[in-house]
Amino acid sequence: MAKIIDGKAISTQIKEETKEKISKLAEEGVEVTLAVIQVGADPASSVYVRNKKKACEYVGIRSLSYELPEETTQDALLELIEELNGRADVNGILVQLPLPKHMNEDMVIENIDPKKDVDGFHPQNVGNLSIGRKGFISCTPYGIIQLLKRSNIEIEGKECVIVGRSNIVGKPMAMLLLRENGTVTVTHSRTKDLKEVCRRADILVAAIGKPKFITSEYVKEGAVVIDVGINRNSDNKLCGDVDYEDVFDKVSAITPVPGGVGPMTIAMLMNNCLESITIKQNKNEV
């Protein structure tokens, strides 16, 4: 019988731990502040931003909200980021993606102070991860490592296969699994014999954005399957990149969608905001 990895329960556990640490900091007169910037009114982005604000309120993080109109110029956005970079009372800056088409996302991310880049997307933080230095780690892959560890799933020495090579999930996921001494293969749209490669995996991470793409044919008996995908099926119901029902009887553990990886992303964002205090105190490390 497959073990269902409960992201809701584990994310709640992490938020409770974060809340306790933030409460102790508050007693010492230290406040943690996150600035959240949203440009435009994309419905999905609005939901994410709302959930981030709720999580901040729950754990005791002060949140500053900047909701800018769609027609905001890139220069105006960069000016706001520069102002927040310079504010001693702001520990973390988050720019909700995607940005409107007239903006260059890479340039915007690069203008965030790496010591305040709680999303972990700045090239300096990505570089720190790749060479094993301290810095912010992007929240989704960081959350997946926590899911595995807190579910007592051994990573060391295991064959780990990632389907997808995005900068936000696939690549940092590979670095984190390597850091935990996993043997890592990253697959993508040009991979030959994808099914065969996936069937080698003790731990299979699906992050490709294709509904129910990973069927039982891709999974070896007893594998651990982590489903990062959030898609809508033909009935407009949420589903992942993995055909959950099809693989369930074959795997030893699996994350559901919803309720698996999703809640972990915001929990790790809260954790990163807390870490920003340490990173601020050790500026030479970032």
CSV table of C-alpha atoms in Angstrom, one decimal:
chain,number,residue,atom,x,y,z
A,1,MET,CA,0.0,0.0,0.0
A,2,ALA,CA,1.4,3.4,-1.0
A,3,LYS,CA,2.2,5.9,1.6
A,4,ILE,CA,0.5,9.3,0.8
A,5,ILE,CA,3.0,12.1,1.6
A,6,ASP,CA,0.8,14.7,3.3
A,7,GLY,CA,2.1,18.1,2.2
A,8,LYS,CA,-0.6,19.9,4.2
A,9,ALA,CA,0.4,18.3,7.5
A,10,ILE,CA,4.2,18.7,6.9
A,11,SER,CA,3.8,22.4,5.8
A,12,THR,CA,1.7,23.1,8.9
A,13,GLN,CA,4.5,21.6,11.0
A,14,ILE,CA,7.1,23.9,9.3
A,15,LYS,CA,4.9,26.9,9.7
A,16,GLU,CA,4.4,26.1,13.4
A,17,GLU,CA,8.2,25.8,13.9
A,18,THR,CA,8.7,29.1,12.0
A,19,LYS,CA,6.0,30.8,14.1
A,20,GLU,CA,7.7,29.8,17.3
A,21,LYS,CA,11.1,31.1,16.1
A,22,ILE,CA,9.6,34.4,14.9
A,23,SER,CA,7.8,34.8,18.2
A,24,LYS,CA,11.2,34.4,20.0
A,25,LEU,CA,12.7,37.0,17.7
A,26,ALA,CA,9.8,39.4,18.5
A,27,GLU,CA,10.6,39.0,22.2
A,28,GLU,CA,14.2,40.2,21.3
A,29,GLY,CA,12.7,43.2,19.4
A,30,VAL,CA,13.4,41.7,16.0
A,31,GLU,CA,10.7,42.0,13.4
A,32,VAL,CA,10.6,40.0,10.1
A,33,THR,CA,9.1,41.9,7.1
A,34,LEU,CA,8.3,40.6,3.6
A,35,ALA,CA,7.5,43.0,0.8
A,36,VAL,CA,5.2,41.4,-1.9
A,37,ILE,CA,4.9,43.1,-5.3
A,38,GLN,CA,2.3,42.2,-7.8
A,39,VAL,CA,2.0,43.9,-11.2
A,40,GLY,CA,-1.4,43.5,-12.9
A,41,ALA,CA,-4.3,41.4,-11.7
A,42,ASP,CA,-3.7,37.9,-13.0
A,43,PRO,CA,-6.2,35.8,-11.2
A,44,ALA,CA,-3.8,32.9,-10.3
A,45,SER,CA,-1.2,35.4,-9.1
A,46,SER,CA,-3.8,37.2,-7.0
A,47,VAL,CA,-4.6,33.8,-5.3
A,48,TYR,CA,-0.9,33.1,-4.6
A,49,VAL,CA,-0.4,36.6,-3.2
A,50,ARG,CA,-3.4,36.3,-1.0
A,51,ASN,CA,-2.2,32.9,0.3
A,52,LYS,CA,1.3,34.3,1.0
A,53,LYS,CA,-0.2,37.3,3.0
A,54,LYS,CA,-2.3,34.8,5.0
A,55,ALA,CA,0.7,32.7,5.8
A,56,CYS,CA,2.7,35.8,6.8
A,57,GLU,CA,-0.1,36.8,9.2
A,58,TYR,CA,-0.2,33.2,10.6
A,59,VAL,CA,3.5,32.9,11.4
A,60,GLY,CA,3.9,36.5,12.6
A,61,ILE,CA,5.7,38.1,9.6
A,62,ARG,CA,4.8,41.7,8.8
A,63,SER,CA,3.9,41.9,5.1
A,64,LEU,CA,3.9,45.0,2.9
A,65,SER,CA,1.7,44.8,-0.2
A,66,TYR,CA,2.4,46.6,-3.4
A,67,GLU,CA,-0.3,46.0,-6.0
A,68,LEU,CA,0.7,47.9,-9.2
A,69,PRO,CA,-1.4,48.4,-12.3
A,70,GLU,CA,-0.7,46.3,-15.4
A,71,GLU,CA,0.6,49.4,-17.3
A,72,THR,CA,3.3,50.1,-14.7
A,73,THR,CA,6.6,50.7,-16.4
A,74,GLN,CA,9.6,48.5,-15.8
A,75,ASP,CA,11.6,51.6,-14.6
A,76,ALA,CA,8.9,52.3,-12.0
A,77,LEU,CA,9.1,48.7,-10.8
A,78,LEU,CA,12.9,48.8,-10.6
A,79,GLU,CA,12.7,52.1,-8.6
A,80,LEU,CA,10.4,50.4,-6.1
A,81,ILE,CA,12.7,47.4,-5.8
A,82,GLU,CA,15.7,49.8,-5.3
A,83,GLU,CA,13.8,51.6,-2.5
A,84,LEU,CA,12.9,48.3,-0.8
A,85,ASN,CA,16.5,47.1,-1.2
A,86,GLY,CA,17.7,50.1,0.8
A,87,ARG,CA,15.1,49.8,3.6
A,88,ALA,CA,16.6,48.4,6.8
A,89,ASP,CA,13.1,47.3,8.0
A,90,VAL,CA,12.5,45.0,4.9
A,91,ASN,CA,14.1,41.5,5.1
A,92,GLY,CA,12.6,39.9,2.0
A,93,ILE,CA,11.3,41.1,-1.4
A,94,LEU,CA,9.1,38.9,-3.5
A,95,VAL,CA,8.0,39.9,-7.0
A,96,GLN,CA,5.1,37.7,-8.1
A,97,LEU,CA,5.6,36.1,-11.5
A,98,PRO,CA,4.7,36.1,-14.3
A,99,LEU,CA,5.2,39.8,-15.0
A,100,PRO,CA,3.4,41.6,-17.8
A,101,LYS,CA,4.9,41.0,-21.3
A,102,HIS,CA,6.5,44.5,-21.5
A,103,MET,CA,8.8,43.6,-18.5
A,104,ASN,CA,12.0,41.6,-18.5
A,105,GLU,CA,11.7,39.1,-15.7
A,106,ASP,CA,15.4,38.3,-15.6
A,107,MET,CA,16.3,42.0,-15.2
A,108,VAL,CA,13.7,42.5,-12.5
A,109,ILE,CA,15.0,39.5,-10.5
A,110,GLU,CA,18.6,40.6,-10.9
A,111,ASN,CA,17.8,43.9,-9.4
A,112,ILE,CA,16.6,42.4,-6.1
A,113,ASP,CA,19.2,42.4,-3.4
A,114,PRO,CA,20.4,38.7,-3.2
A,115,LYS,CA,20.2,39.0,0.7
A,116,LYS,CA,16.5,39.8,0.3
A,117,ASP,CA,15.7,37.4,-2.5
A,118,VAL,CA,13.5,35.0,-0.5
A,119,ASP,CA,12.2,33.3,-3.7
A,120,GLY,CA,15.8,32.2,-4.3
A,121,PHE,CA,15.7,33.2,-8.0
A,122,HIS,CA,18.6,35.7,-8.1
A,123,PRO,CA,21.6,34.3,-10.1
A,124,GLN,CA,23.8,34.8,-7.1
A,125,ASN,CA,21.6,32.6,-4.9
A,126,VAL,CA,21.4,30.0,-7.7
A,127,GLY,CA,25.2,30.1,-8.0
A,128,ASN,CA,25.6,29.7,-4.2
A,129,LEU,CA,23.4,26.6,-4.3
A,130,SER,CA,25.4,25.1,-7.2
A,131,ILE,CA,28.7,25.4,-5.3
A,132,GLY,CA,27.4,24.6,-1.8
A,133,ARG,CA,27.5,28.1,-0.3
A,134,LYS,CA,24.8,29.5,2.0
A,135,GLY,CA,22.0,31.5,0.4
A,136,PHE,CA,18.3,31.4,-0.4
A,137,ILE,CA,17.0,28.2,-2.0
A,138,SER,CA,13.9,28.4,-4.3
A,139,CYS,CA,10.9,27.3,-2.3
A,140,THR,CA,9.4,24.4,-4.2
A,141,PRO,CA,12.5,22.2,-4.5
A,142,TYR,CA,13.5,23.2,-0.9
A,143,GLY,CA,10.0,22.0,0.1
A,144,ILE,CA,10.4,18.7,-1.7
A,145,ILE,CA,13.6,18.0,0.3
A,146,GLN,CA,11.6,18.6,3.5
A,147,LEU,CA,8.8,16.4,2.3
A,148,LEU,CA,11.3,13.5,1.8
A,149,LYS,CA,13.2,14.0,5.0
A,150,ARG,CA,10.2,14.4,7.2
A,151,SER,CA,8.6,11.4,5.6
A,152,ASN,CA,11.8,9.4,6.5
A,153,ILE,CA,12.6,8.7,2.9
A,154,GLU,CA,16.3,8.1,2.4
A,155,ILE,CA,17.9,10.2,-0.4
A,156,GLU,CA,21.6,9.2,0.0
A,157,GLY,CA,22.7,6.7,-2.6
A,158,LYS,CA,19.3,6.6,-4.3
A,159,GLU,CA,18.8,6.9,-8.0
A,160,CYS,CA,16.9,10.2,-8.4
A,161,VAL,CA,15.3,11.2,-11.8
A,162,ILE,CA,13.8,14.6,-12.4
A,163,VAL,CA,11.4,15.1,-15.4
A,164,GLY,CA,11.8,18.8,-16.3
A,165,ARG,CA,14.8,21.2,-16.3
A,166,SER,CA,13.2,24.6,-15.4
A,167,ASN,CA,15.2,27.2,-13.5
A,168,ILE,CA,12.6,27.3,-10.8
A,169,VAL,CA,12.2,23.5,-10.1
A,170,GLY,CA,14.2,21.1,-12.2
A,171,LYS,CA,17.7,22.5,-12.0
A,172,PRO,CA,17.7,23.5,-8.3
A,173,MET,CA,16.0,20.2,-7.5
A,174,ALA,CA,19.0,18.4,-9.1
A,175,MET,CA,21.4,20.5,-7.0
A,176,LEU,CA,19.6,19.8,-3.7
A,177,LEU,CA,19.3,16.0,-4.4
A,178,LEU,CA,23.1,16.0,-5.2
A,179,ARG,CA,23.7,17.8,-1.9
A,180,GLU,CA,21.9,15.0,-0.1
A,181,ASN,CA,24.1,12.5,-1.9
A,182,GLY,CA,21.5,11.2,-4.4
A,183,THR,CA,22.6,10.0,-7.8
A,184,VAL,CA,20.8,12.5,-10.1
A,185,THR,CA,19.5,12.4,-13.7
A,186,VAL,CA,17.7,15.4,-15.2
A,187,THR,CA,15.4,14.5,-18.2
A,188,HIS,CA,13.7,16.8,-20.6
A,189,SER,CA,11.8,17.0,-23.9
A,190,ARG,CA,14.9,15.7,-25.9
A,191,THR,CA,15.7,12.8,-23.6
A,192,LYS,CA,15.7,9.5,-25.5
A,193,ASP,CA,13.9,6.5,-24.0
A,194,LEU,CA,12.3,8.7,-21.3
A,195,LYS,CA,10.2,5.8,-19.9
A,196,GLU,CA,13.3,3.6,-19.5
A,197,VAL,CA,15.2,6.4,-17.7
A,198,CYS,CA,12.3,7.1,-15.4
A,199,ARG,CA,11.9,3.4,-14.5
A,200,ARG,CA,15.4,3.5,-13.0
A,201,ALA,CA,14.3,6.0,-10.4
A,202,ASP,CA,14.1,5.2,-6.7
A,203,ILE,CA,12.8,8.8,-6.4
A,204,LEU,CA,11.0,10.3,-9.4
A,205,VAL,CA,10.2,14.1,-9.4
A,206,ALA,CA,7.7,15.1,-12.1
A,207,ALA,CA,7.8,18.8,-13.0
A,208,ILE,CA,6.8,19.3,-16.6
A,209,GLY,CA,3.4,20.8,-16.6
A,210,LYS,CA,1.6,18.1,-18.6
A,211,PRO,CA,-1.5,16.6,-17.0
A,212,LYS,CA,-1.2,12.9,-16.0
A,213,PHE,CA,1.8,12.5,-18.2
A,214,ILE,CA,3.6,10.0,-15.9
A,215,THR,CA,1.8,6.7,-16.0
A,216,SER,CA,2.6,3.4,-14.4
A,217,GLU,CA,4.8,2.6,-17.5
A,218,TYR,CA,7.3,5.3,-16.3
A,219,VAL,CA,7.5,4.1,-12.7
A,220,LYS,CA,9.4,1.2,-11.2
A,221,GLU,CA,7.9,-1.0,-8.5
A,222,GLY,CA,8.4,0.6,-5.0
A,223,ALA,CA,9.5,4.0,-6.3
A,224,VAL,CA,8.8,7.3,-4.4
A,225,VAL,CA,7.0,9.7,-6.7
A,226,ILE,CA,6.9,13.5,-6.2
A,227,ASP,CA,4.4,15.3,-8.3
A,228,VAL,CA,5.1,19.1,-8.8
A,229,GLY,CA,2.5,19.7,-11.5
A,230,ILE,CA,-0.6,21.7,-11.0
A,231,ASN,CA,-2.9,21.4,-14.0
A,232,ARG,CA,-6.6,21.2,-14.9
A,233,ASN,CA,-8.0,18.1,-16.4
A,234,SER,CA,-10.9,17.9,-18.9
A,235,ASP,CA,-13.4,18.3,-16.1
A,236,ASN,CA,-11.6,21.4,-14.9
A,237,LYS,CA,-10.4,19.6,-11.7
A,238,LEU,CA,-6.9,20.0,-10.3
A,239,CYS,CA,-4.5,17.3,-11.3
A,240,GLY,CA,-0.8,16.7,-11.4
A,241,ASP,CA,1.8,15.6,-13.9
A,242,VAL,CA,1.4,12.1,-12.6
A,243,ASP,CA,-1.6,9.8,-13.3
A,244,TYR,CA,-2.2,9.3,-9.6
A,245,GLU,CA,-4.7,6.4,-9.8
A,246,ASP,CA,-2.6,4.6,-12.4
A,247,VAL,CA,0.6,4.6,-10.5
A,248,PHE,CA,-0.7,4.4,-6.9
A,249,ASP,CA,-0.5,0.6,-6.5
A,250,LYS,CA,3.0,0.5,-7.9
A,251,VAL,CA,4.7,3.1,-5.7
A,252,SER,CA,5.9,3.0,-2.1
A,253,ALA,CA,5.1,6.7,-1.5
A,254,ILE,CA,3.5,9.5,-3.5
A,255,THR,CA,2.4,13.2,-3.2
A,256,PRO,CA,-1.2,14.0,-4.1
A,257,VAL,CA,-2.4,17.0,-6.1
A,258,PRO,CA,-3.7,19.1,-4.5
A,259,GLY,CA,-2.2,18.7,-0.9
A,260,GLY,CA,1.3,17.5,-1.7
A,261,VAL,CA,4.0,19.8,-3.0
A,262,GLY,CA,1.8,22.9,-3.3
A,263,PRO,CA,1.5,23.8,0.5
A,264,MET,CA,5.2,23.3,0.9
A,265,THR,CA,6.1,26.2,-1.4
A,266,ILE,CA,4.5,28.8,0.9
A,267,ALA,CA,5.8,27.1,4.1
A,268,MET,CA,9.4,27.3,2.7
A,269,LEU,CA,8.8,30.9,1.7
A,270,MET,CA,8.0,31.7,5.4
A,271,ASN,CA,11.1,29.7,6.4
A,272,ASN,CA,13.2,31.8,3.9
A,273,CYS,CA,11.9,35.0,5.4
A,274,LEU,CA,13.0,33.7,8.8
A,275,GLU,CA,16.4,32.8,7.4
A,276,SER,CA,16.7,36.3,6.0
A,277,ILE,CA,17.6,37.4,9.5
A,278,THR,CA,20.6,35.1,9.7
A,279,ILE,CA,21.6,36.0,6.1
A,280,LYS,CA,21.4,39.7,7.0
A,281,GLN,CA,23.7,39.1,10.0
A,282,ASN,CA,26.2,37.2,7.9
A,283,LYS,CA,26.4,39.4,4.8
A,284,ASN,CA,29.7,37.9,3.7
A,285,GLU,CA,28.0,34.5,3.1
A,286,VAL,CA,25.7,35.7,0.3
